[in-house]
Structures are given as C-alpha cells and as structure tokens.
XYZ file of C-alpha atoms in Angstrom:
568
model
C 17.063 -3.387 -7.077
C 20.127 -5.591 -6.506
C 18.909 -8.856 -4.926
C 21.270 -10.891 -7.078
C 23.824 -13.629 -6.393
C 26.327 -11.114 -4.979
C 23.732 -9.833 -2.516
C 22.834 -13.412 -1.546
C 26.544 -14.142 -0.945
C 26.744 -11.291 1.550
C 23.456 -12.353 3.103
C 24.707 -15.918 3.572
C 27.689 -14.603 5.545
C 25.364 -12.430 7.639
C 22.982 -15.293 8.408
C 25.856 -17.641 9.220
C 26.971 -15.281 11.995
C 23.452 -14.868 13.382
C 21.606 -18.203 13.300
C 24.013 -21.172 13.025
C 23.420 -23.440 16.011
C 20.038 -21.857 16.654
C 16.910 -23.853 17.450
C 13.553 -23.453 15.670
C 11.014 -22.431 18.314
C 8.049 -21.419 16.179
C 6.950 -21.581 12.544
C 4.388 -19.298 10.909
C 3.059 -18.846 7.394
C 1.371 -15.435 7.514
C 0.876 -15.287 3.732
C 0.594 -17.751 0.887
C 4.208 -17.438 -0.302
C 6.013 -16.486 2.917
C 7.244 -18.420 5.946
C 8.614 -17.084 9.239
C 10.988 -19.243 11.302
C 11.386 -18.090 14.909
C 14.895 -19.007 16.004
C 16.580 -18.950 19.410
C 20.297 -18.356 18.743
C 23.089 -16.739 20.754
C 20.611 -16.083 23.593
C 18.470 -13.949 21.296
C 15.203 -14.504 19.427
C 15.450 -14.061 15.665
C 12.796 -14.081 12.934
C 13.912 -15.499 9.594
C 11.704 -14.629 6.618
C 11.717 -17.005 3.634
C 9.721 -15.536 0.766
C 8.766 -17.072 -2.584
C 6.738 -14.010 -3.571
C 6.663 -13.589 -7.399
C 7.960 -10.007 -7.143
C 9.533 -9.743 -3.697
C 11.156 -13.157 -3.189
C 13.953 -12.938 -0.622
C 15.583 -14.315 2.511
C 16.280 -12.092 5.486
C 16.115 -11.610 9.227
C 13.224 -9.287 10.017
C 12.014 -7.138 12.895
C 8.604 -6.573 11.296
C 5.769 -8.311 13.169
C 3.466 -10.565 11.139
C -0.031 -11.662 12.132
C -0.550 -15.392 12.407
C -3.586 -16.659 10.418
C -6.364 -18.306 12.431
C -5.770 -21.570 10.587
C -2.262 -22.566 9.545
C -1.849 -23.556 5.852
C -0.897 -27.151 5.036
C 2.694 -26.251 4.179
C 3.123 -24.566 7.549
C 1.783 -27.683 9.300
C 4.317 -29.844 7.419
C 7.175 -27.528 8.432
C 6.028 -27.668 12.061
C 5.948 -31.452 11.954
C 9.481 -31.781 10.606
C 11.349 -28.665 11.778
C 9.879 -27.674 15.145
C 12.791 -27.860 17.597
C 15.340 -28.585 14.841
C 18.882 -27.151 14.997
C 20.278 -25.089 12.111
C 23.622 -26.616 11.144
C 24.598 -24.593 8.079
C 23.585 -22.056 5.449
C 25.031 -22.652 1.990
C 24.793 -20.778 -1.299
C 24.883 -22.696 -4.568
C 27.986 -21.165 -6.212
C 26.963 -17.529 -6.829
C 23.351 -18.327 -7.666
C 20.273 -17.029 -5.824
C 19.747 -20.351 -4.058
C 20.273 -20.810 -0.315
C 20.136 -24.136 1.506
C 19.451 -24.245 5.253
C 20.502 -27.586 6.755
C 18.771 -28.888 9.907
C 19.285 -31.723 12.377
C 16.467 -33.037 14.564
C 15.207 -36.059 16.492
C 12.115 -37.791 15.100
C 9.359 -39.479 17.103
C 11.508 -42.616 17.517
C 14.490 -40.627 18.781
C 16.494 -41.157 15.593
C 18.495 -38.271 14.114
C 17.133 -36.862 10.861
C 18.812 -34.454 8.465
C 16.595 -32.098 6.495
C 17.065 -28.985 4.390
C 15.058 -25.965 3.388
C 16.076 -24.882 -0.098
C 15.074 -21.324 -0.990
C 15.148 -20.706 -4.746
C 14.840 -17.047 -5.677
C 13.770 -17.117 -9.324
C 11.152 -14.402 -9.809
C 7.714 -15.911 -10.441
C 9.265 -19.411 -10.231
C 10.584 -18.827 -6.685
C 10.011 -21.616 -4.190
C 10.793 -22.898 -0.689
C 11.440 -26.653 -0.649
C 11.633 -28.988 2.351
C 13.978 -31.869 1.509
C 14.856 -35.097 3.328
C 18.621 -35.212 2.712
C 19.102 -38.921 3.523
C 16.406 -40.073 1.105
C 16.915 -37.194 -1.375
C 13.147 -36.840 -1.266
C 11.014 -33.720 -1.496
C 8.852 -33.593 1.639
C 6.840 -30.570 0.452
C 7.072 -27.259 -1.396
C 5.414 -23.909 -0.753
C 4.415 -23.925 -4.439
C 3.592 -27.274 -6.054
C 4.803 -27.717 -9.633
C 3.543 -30.876 -11.430
C 5.314 -32.537 -14.337
C 2.829 -30.966 -16.742
C 4.243 -27.544 -15.854
C 7.921 -28.455 -15.606
C 9.406 -31.336 -17.608
C 12.832 -30.971 -15.943
C 11.650 -31.739 -12.393
C 8.483 -32.310 -10.398
C 7.994 -30.327 -7.185
C 5.362 -32.392 -5.373
C 5.451 -34.169 -1.986
C 7.285 -37.511 -2.237
C 9.047 -36.710 -5.534
C 12.778 -37.295 -5.917
C 14.557 -34.013 -5.250
C 16.356 -32.618 -8.280
C 18.332 -29.399 -7.927
C 17.454 -26.398 -10.076
C 19.524 -26.347 -13.297
C 22.896 -24.608 -12.943
C 23.807 -21.501 -14.877
C 26.431 -22.116 -17.539
C 28.471 -19.165 -16.319
C 31.611 -18.507 -14.303
C 31.629 -18.041 -10.545
C 33.039 -14.517 -10.055
C 34.607 -15.491 -6.724
C 37.187 -17.778 -8.358
C 37.385 -16.314 -11.901
C 40.894 -15.693 -13.201
C 40.226 -15.454 -16.924
C 40.516 -12.627 -19.491
C 38.469 -9.403 -19.658
C 38.017 -8.571 -23.377
C 35.927 -5.460 -22.664
C 38.240 -2.485 -23.230
C 36.830 -1.644 -26.669
C 33.206 -2.393 -25.817
C 30.484 0.228 -25.297
C 28.899 0.582 -21.875
C 25.833 -1.486 -22.794
C 28.012 -4.192 -24.375
C 30.171 -4.294 -21.231
C 27.027 -4.852 -19.142
C 25.932 -7.608 -21.522
C 29.342 -9.326 -21.387
C 29.440 -9.208 -17.577
C 25.959 -10.749 -17.217
C 26.657 -13.426 -19.831
C 30.028 -14.330 -18.300
C 29.378 -14.341 -14.535
C 26.853 -16.035 -12.295
C 24.786 -13.868 -9.985
C 25.412 -10.459 -11.554
C 22.066 -8.679 -11.671
C 21.555 -5.710 -13.958
C 22.405 -3.160 -11.253
C 25.634 -4.917 -10.275
C 26.671 -5.407 -13.927
C 26.025 -1.716 -14.649
C 28.036 -0.741 -11.563
C 31.050 -2.814 -12.637
C 30.820 -1.457 -16.206
C 30.508 2.086 -14.834
C 33.638 1.640 -12.714
C 35.540 0.263 -15.704
C 34.508 3.301 -17.777
C 35.340 5.824 -15.028
C 38.749 4.224 -14.260
C 40.212 3.889 -17.780
C 43.807 3.915 -16.466
C 43.205 0.681 -14.539
C 42.988 -2.671 -16.275
C 39.437 -4.114 -16.296
C 40.702 -7.084 -14.276
C 41.993 -4.746 -11.544
C 38.664 -2.872 -11.421
C 36.874 -6.235 -11.170
C 39.101 -7.358 -8.287
C 38.524 -4.082 -6.421
C 34.766 -4.440 -6.908
C 34.760 -8.056 -5.653
C 37.033 -7.429 -2.644
C 34.304 -6.311 -0.146
C 32.213 -9.384 -1.005
C 35.195 -11.660 -0.309
C 36.145 -9.955 2.962
C 32.549 -9.401 4.143
C 33.134 -5.652 4.480
C 29.839 -4.620 2.928
C 28.041 -1.306 3.334
C 24.275 -1.902 2.884
C 22.974 1.209 1.131
C 19.623 2.643 0.108
C 19.700 5.279 -2.635
C 16.756 7.613 -3.271
C 16.369 9.439 -6.564
C 13.258 11.055 -8.091
C 10.629 9.171 -6.064
C 12.478 5.872 -6.683
C 14.564 3.780 -4.318
C 17.394 1.342 -5.004
C 19.168 -0.951 -2.572
C 22.654 -2.413 -2.924
C 25.210 -4.253 -0.772
C 27.710 -1.435 -1.410
C 27.319 2.243 -2.343
C 26.912 1.854 -6.117
C 28.530 4.841 -7.810
C 26.221 4.845 -10.828
C 23.185 5.354 -8.535
C 22.758 9.114 -8.246
C 20.794 10.446 -5.301
C 20.576 10.669 -1.544
C 22.032 7.628 0.241
C 21.256 5.995 3.576
C 23.434 3.340 5.238
C 22.256 0.367 7.318
C 23.905 -1.894 9.859
C 22.968 -5.071 8.028
C 21.564 -6.343 4.754
C 18.464 -7.550 6.616
C 17.841 -4.079 8.078
C 18.168 -2.667 4.568
C 15.601 -5.130 3.217
C 13.183 -4.449 6.087
C 13.344 -0.797 5.118
C 13.067 -1.372 1.345
C 10.556 -4.207 1.114
C 8.179 -3.600 4.016
C 5.866 -1.031 2.389
C 6.146 -2.599 -1.074
C 5.290 -6.118 0.069
C 2.564 -4.794 2.376
C 0.982 -2.777 -0.444
C 1.010 -5.859 -2.665
C -0.706 -7.979 0.027
C -3.273 -5.245 0.641
C -3.921 -5.009 -3.102
C -4.510 -8.764 -3.323
C -6.923 -8.790 -0.381
C -8.747 -5.556 -1.185
C -8.951 -5.698 -4.968
C -12.712 -6.310 -4.884
C -13.233 -3.460 -2.394
C -11.153 -1.019 -4.447
C -13.157 -1.908 -7.555
C -16.472 -1.456 -5.692
C -15.506 1.853 -4.065
C -14.081 3.270 -7.316
C -17.339 2.429 -9.102
C -19.407 4.048 -6.329
C -17.145 7.101 -6.405
C -17.502 7.487 -10.186
C -21.269 6.906 -9.989
C -21.666 9.689 -7.433
C -19.303 11.970 -9.343
C -21.521 11.657 -12.440
C -24.609 12.163 -10.272
C -23.176 15.415 -8.872
C -22.561 16.707 -12.413
C -26.107 15.760 -13.447
C -27.669 17.386 -10.363
C -25.675 20.587 -10.881
C -26.936 20.759 -14.461
C -30.544 20.214 -13.342
C -30.128 22.753 -10.545
C -28.947 25.335 -13.051
C -32.188 24.822 -14.974
C -34.156 25.832 -11.857
C -32.589 29.297 -12.073
C -35.133 29.952 -14.875
C -38.020 29.612 -12.395
C -38.449 33.389 -11.967
C -38.558 33.827 -15.743
C -41.628 31.549 -15.880
C -43.287 33.385 -12.981
C -42.755 36.784 -14.645
C -44.165 35.541 -17.956
C -47.192 34.071 -16.174
C -47.896 37.320 -14.323
C -47.421 39.506 -17.419
C -49.731 37.232 -19.418
C -52.356 37.376 -16.653
C -52.189 41.172 -16.574
C -52.676 41.403 -20.366
C -55.068 38.480 -20.954
C -57.448 40.773 -22.807
C -54.786 41.383 -25.467
C -54.045 37.695 -26.059
C -55.963 35.794 -28.741
C -56.371 32.026 -28.749
C -54.391 30.568 -31.632
C -51.465 32.973 -31.241
C -48.048 31.222 -31.169
C -46.344 34.116 -29.383
C -46.950 37.627 -28.156
C -44.769 40.554 -27.109
C -45.962 42.467 -24.045
C -44.491 45.211 -21.837
C -42.639 43.699 -18.837
C -43.696 45.810 -15.848
C -40.900 44.145 -13.819
C -38.273 45.661 -16.147
C -39.506 49.196 -16.868
C -41.958 47.949 -19.527
C -39.256 46.521 -21.770
C -40.729 44.274 -24.495
C -41.032 40.648 -23.368
C -41.629 37.937 -25.971
C -43.735 35.057 -24.614
C -44.219 31.738 -26.470
C -47.779 30.435 -26.513
C -49.519 27.139 -27.222
C -52.129 27.934 -29.904
C -54.258 24.976 -28.725
C -54.689 26.546 -25.280
C -56.671 29.560 -24.126
C -54.834 32.682 -22.873
C -55.657 31.734 -19.256
C -54.370 28.171 -19.790
C -51.113 29.532 -21.239
C -50.658 31.749 -18.173
C -51.402 28.764 -15.916
C -48.730 26.738 -17.777
C -46.079 29.308 -16.872
C -47.193 29.381 -13.205
C -47.151 25.574 -13.149
C -43.589 25.471 -14.572
C -42.542 28.034 -11.965
C -43.906 25.912 -9.092
C -42.276 22.754 -10.422
C -38.867 24.386 -10.788
C -39.195 26.016 -7.359
C -39.950 22.630 -5.740
C -37.240 20.975 -7.808
C -34.670 23.493 -6.576
C -35.358 22.562 -2.935
C -35.214 18.843 -3.733
C -32.123 19.091 -5.962
C -30.240 21.203 -3.405
C -30.814 18.502 -0.776
C -29.884 15.782 -3.252
C -26.724 17.599 -4.266
C -25.636 18.034 -0.643
C -26.307 14.361 0.109
C -24.499 13.163 -3.029
C -21.482 15.353 -2.279
C -21.317 13.753 1.188
C -21.408 10.329 -0.484
C -18.696 11.403 -2.938
C -16.459 12.648 -0.110
C -17.145 9.440 1.819
C -16.007 7.206 -1.044
C -13.030 9.490 -1.679
C -12.082 8.946 1.982
C -12.463 5.166 1.606
C -10.215 5.174 -1.470
C -7.583 7.064 0.531
C -7.920 4.603 3.415
C -7.529 1.643 1.054
C -4.357 3.237 -0.321
C -2.780 3.475 3.173
C -4.387 0.405 4.776
C -2.452 -2.489 6.209
C -3.722 -6.048 5.766
C -5.367 -5.972 9.208
C -7.379 -2.835 8.275
C -9.082 -4.373 5.235
C -11.690 -6.370 7.155
C -12.780 -3.234 9.080
C -13.387 -1.418 5.784
C -15.210 -4.457 4.415
C -17.464 -4.577 7.514
C -18.155 -0.841 7.204
C -19.306 -1.281 3.601
C -21.544 -4.144 4.706
C -23.035 -2.009 7.484
C -23.717 0.742 4.941
C -25.401 -1.868 2.693
C -22.944 -1.224 -0.146
C -21.798 -4.831 0.167
C -23.746 -7.997 0.910
C -23.666 -8.993 4.574
C -21.585 -11.999 5.502
C -23.373 -15.074 6.772
C -22.484 -15.809 10.369
C -20.823 -19.207 10.519
C -19.790 -19.028 14.156
C -21.730 -16.603 16.296
C -19.544 -17.147 19.341
C -16.352 -16.270 17.484
C -15.536 -12.567 17.662
C -13.445 -11.058 14.908
C -10.283 -9.364 16.041
C -10.435 -5.592 15.593
C -7.545 -3.854 13.898
C -5.675 -1.352 16.033
C -4.662 2.259 15.290
C -1.041 2.872 14.315
C 1.006 3.912 17.362
C 3.814 6.494 17.298
C 5.816 8.407 19.900
C 6.919 12.009 19.396
C 10.465 13.269 20.023
C 9.185 14.511 23.407
C 7.956 11.024 24.334
C 4.247 11.777 23.789
C 2.007 8.978 22.457
C 0.376 9.725 19.079
C -2.290 7.411 17.630
C -3.366 7.328 13.981
C -6.659 5.822 12.789
C -6.289 4.179 9.384
C -9.962 3.480 8.688
C -13.301 4.983 9.735
C -13.887 2.385 12.449
C -10.581 3.304 14.069
C -11.179 7.037 13.507
C -14.554 7.008 15.283
C -13.230 4.829 18.091
C -10.187 7.052 18.608
C -11.807 10.466 18.415
C -15.255 9.866 19.886
C -14.591 7.200 22.509
C -10.932 6.647 23.380
C -9.502 10.193 23.302
C -9.725 12.346 26.424
C -11.549 15.671 25.919
C -8.330 17.553 26.724
C -6.248 15.603 24.202
C -5.488 17.143 20.814
C -6.707 16.074 17.378
C -5.137 16.637 13.938
C -6.478 16.042 10.421
C -5.530 17.168 6.919
C -7.680 20.237 6.174
C -10.635 19.489 3.858
C -8.767 16.422 2.600
C -9.581 12.710 3.067
C -7.239 11.278 5.678
C -6.693 9.825 9.133
C -7.729 11.095 12.550
C -4.604 11.719 14.626
C -4.803 11.881 18.439
C -2.064 13.443 20.569
C -2.434 11.869 24.013
C -1.370 14.943 25.943
C -3.208 17.933 27.439
C -0.495 20.466 26.586
C 1.753 19.152 23.764
C 4.876 21.048 22.713
C 5.087 22.787 19.365
C 7.445 20.047 18.166
C 4.942 17.311 19.083
C 2.139 19.235 17.349
C 4.208 19.555 14.175
C 5.126 15.849 14.273
C 1.455 14.925 14.679
C 0.648 17.163 11.703
C 3.325 15.370 9.664
C 1.582 12.080 10.461
C -1.821 13.531 9.527
C -0.404 14.761 6.198
C 1.368 11.457 5.527
C -1.778 9.413 6.181
C -3.896 11.534 3.837
C -4.789 11.762 0.160
C -2.039 14.382 -0.315
C 0.801 12.191 1.017
C 3.032 13.073 -1.957
C 2.421 16.851 -1.828
C 5.120 19.304 -0.799
C 2.872 21.337 1.530
C -0.265 19.996 3.213
C -2.595 22.096 5.443
C -3.432 20.303 8.694
C -6.011 21.442 11.266
C -5.259 20.971 14.967
C -7.945 21.337 17.630
C -8.701 20.031 21.101
C -10.881 16.913 21.137
C -13.628 18.643 23.147
C -14.331 20.916 20.141
C -15.132 17.983 17.847
C -18.698 16.837 17.168
C -20.277 14.190 14.989
C -23.496 15.333 13.265
C -26.517 13.099 13.721
C -26.710 10.530 10.927
C -23.244 11.376 9.592
C -21.165 8.787 7.754
C -18.503 6.828 9.694
C -15.396 8.921 10.303
C -17.121 12.260 9.580
C -16.883 15.000 12.220
C -17.161 18.788 12.441
C -15.132 21.178 14.587
C -14.321 24.821 15.255
C -11.537 26.889 16.817
C -8.782 25.063 14.934
C -5.201 26.154 14.179
C -3.882 25.307 10.707
C -0.304 24.138 10.155
C 1.430 23.602 6.806
C 3.744 20.584 6.740
C 5.609 18.373 4.288
C 4.939 14.613 4.600
C 8.162 12.690 5.218
C 8.771 8.926 5.050
C 11.854 9.250 7.211
C 10.073 11.269 9.910
C 7.229 8.741 10.059
C 9.717 5.868 10.396
C 11.569 7.763 13.122
C 8.353 8.329 15.106
C 7.449 4.650 14.636
C 10.833 3.514 15.938
C 10.326 5.712 19.020
C 7.271 3.593 19.906
C 9.226 0.326 20.024
C-alpha cells in the first residue's frame, strides 16, 4: 500500500477543500483506536475518520456508517468536552511526514476563545491521536497513553508538556534541488537511495520513482523526479486501486510498476473507503470473535474425529452376518464339535457347502460357542442401528459448526453477538449473567441490497438472521437462494416474479456470502419461499426444500459493491 507522506500531502489538500471552516457537530469513538468527527461544512455533513490502528492507521473522510458504543470511552468524552461545536481553522502536514495537525477554535464555558489541535501521527503500531492545548503547549489527552517508562523521548499522558514527534533527518521532496547520483545504481539501490534521501517516500512510491528512472533512461533522473512530483504539487492526482493475483494496492497516481487491473476513484477518501473497509472490519471482527472462532474450530475438529471413529465402528458391524452364519452352522453340526477344540471346519450350507473355518473357545461347550456367535451378531446388529443414528447426528453437528465458521468469516462486528447468543442457547458456551433485565440487546440486521431492476434483496449473515428472514419475514411468494450443499447465507428476493437478471444477482450474493466465496463457479439453488421447511428439532439456520432451480455463478466483489450502492 502507499499511505506514505506523499499520499498524506494529497490528502491534506483534499481535506482543506472539504472541511476548513466546518463545525464539529458530533464525536464518536466506535472502536478503541478510531475516532469519528461529524462535521457540518459547506452546507453538507461530513464524517472524518482519525485512526491510530496498528495496521490500518489513516485519516480520511468516510461514507461508511459506524455503530456508536452504548458507553462512550473516556477519550471520546474528553474530545466532546473540548471540541464539540469547535470550528476547524486549518489542516497542516509536518513537512512531508505522515503527521497531520487539525487546528480548532472554540469558546469555553466562560466565553473565552480557546485554540486546540488534534495531531494525528501515523507511525504503524506507534500511531496516535493527540489533543493539544496550543496556548499552554499541553497535552490534554491521547487515544493511546505512553508513559515515560515506554518512551524516554516524550511522555504522552494527560497534562504532560507536548513535544512533537522527532523529525526525520531527510530532505523534503517538495523543495529538493540537489543532485541525483543514481544513474549507475541497480534498481534496489535506487529504491534505497530514494527512501534514505527523501521524507515520506514509502516503499511503493520509491519503487515507482526508481522504475520510472529505469524505464526512461534518456531522461535525467532529476527530470523524471520532477515529472513524478508534478501532480502532487498541482493537486492533479488520480486515486487508483490496482488488483493483481488476489492482492490489491492503492496509490495516489496510477503507479506504472503495479501490474494488474486498475480502478479510478473521485477522491483519495473514496479510494480508502474501498480499500480499507473490509480489511479493517475483518480485523475488528477477528479481535471480537477470537474466542468464538477458537471454540467453534475445536468443536468442528472434535466432531470431525468423531465422524471418522463412528464410520470405522460402523464398518465393523458389517461382519454381523458372518457371526450369525457361524452360529447357525455350529448349531446345525453341534454333534461334530468336541469341547476343547480350538477351531473346526464345517460345510457352510449358506454357500453351497464350502468349507467354513470357525474359531472356538476350548473352555466353552459347543452350545456355548454357538451362543457366543449369536450374541456377537445381536450386539453388532444393535450397534449398527445406534451408530447409524449417531453418525447422522454427528454429521449434522459437523455441518452446523462448518456453517458457523463460514458465518464468522463473513460476519460484521454487529453479527458477532448474535452468534455468541446462539452458542449460549445451544449450551456450547456458558450463559451470560443478566445484569439489566430491562435492557434489550439490539439485534443485528440482515445486509440489504438492491438489484439492477430495483428489487430489494436481503442477506442473512448468521443463523438468527437466516431463520428470521426465511421463516418469519419473507412472504411465501418471495424467492430464496442459497449455495447448494455449501455453508452460507439465506438470500431473500422480495419479489413475487423476479427477472432473470435479479435472480442471477441474488445468486451472486448467495455465492459471495458462502464458504466458496473465492471459487470460480458456485452452484446456487433458487426456490420459492413456500417450498422451504424447517425440520422439527433442526439446528438454527437449517432448512429443507424441493423444486429448486440450480444456477452456476462466479462471486464478484465489484458486483456485490454495486448492489450495495444501489441500496443507498
């Protein structure tokens, strides 16, 4: 990725045009390391995301909705106290570093004017968002507290003197006019020289500049550098997403050394919404569902081993008839059997009198040996009935946990609690003590899409949603889609007579929200809701149906995004 100083420079220009003069109307902290500032600017409402996430730290305007936690964290409360109603006066970048400072003006409780700043430092796992009182040069608070024991250069605790992050001992590329001793260097050495010489050149940007120098040997390196920097100076950027071999890269310009399919965006913020949304969401889901994933994986593996064991035991029951035959042959020829014999060979009248060798216990009488074989036959016969039932039940459990693993892989943060409650209801997880009986937990909602024809399509992302959608909410004449014999979501087409295009789009959603999301061709069954039934005692989300039509579709990220945008 290319969220380096050059990208931040372009982002600063973008934010300056969008939010300067805007007023803070609302402040949220949906997650531990992320803050949302709601801003009213230029007669429009904007959402500014400030993230100090260890992997996905960034600043951007976002159109993605975030759920507000029931209780605001302390840092959020501090921001509300000092910045609610404040006016944004400026957005400044520290040279070409990944540090942005948002300056605010506001009236305090006494009516006096106060000047504050939010300093966003994008430094990987050391990223932070700092609220600073400019007049006193005092740190009001930080999203991540760093005591002196962890950082000897500066303390990031409320009330501490604010000290800026140390500057990079490198040149600012926007005013560099020095030499370029790179002509005789290899590609990797060029990249190294660029990163060691200039501030804010991430690996991708350094490789791009080196690539352009290598592919334009007739131009002086300085000229290539000036051409590369020109769009950043003029603000004529082309936010670009490049896809290659299941990987994605974003850049402020079309980087020539990225090979693959490209997609352009209207703004850097739109590009980041597209790139980061799923990645950041998956990381949050992983953090909140790590214990569930571990539990479900263990239950899945336990049942998988149980299935193998039951199949082995069931195979043993196939010998039941052999014991019955030996018992009957022994009974027929008891007069020829002597006590003390260890074995005897008798004609098998069930197989045209072929010789049948029968092992005997010399301590038992002939009749007792025959009874042993009849007893083994009865035990294996009873075991077969029991094991067949056990195997069927265990396979249902295995499929159930396979479905839960798929749902955890596609879940959003709001879906996790539904899955947790389901595991509690199934007694796979200890039940939660009720602290407040009057407080009802908010149910997560199915994902909503709209087809190209304008038809509403709903997708359940956990078993609670699936049962609610299919068995209660959907009209009997609506249509239902699900990946065939594959763990996945229930998809409801809210139309009595959907077009072929709508059916195919619903199938794409069913394939995308299934275990086979990355497959090239996924079979999807489509049937009217009235043909769906839930067997008595079946696990959550499990249904049976008949009269289906099977489609084969290829899951597509772009198609899913397109159908999602239609719903807005």
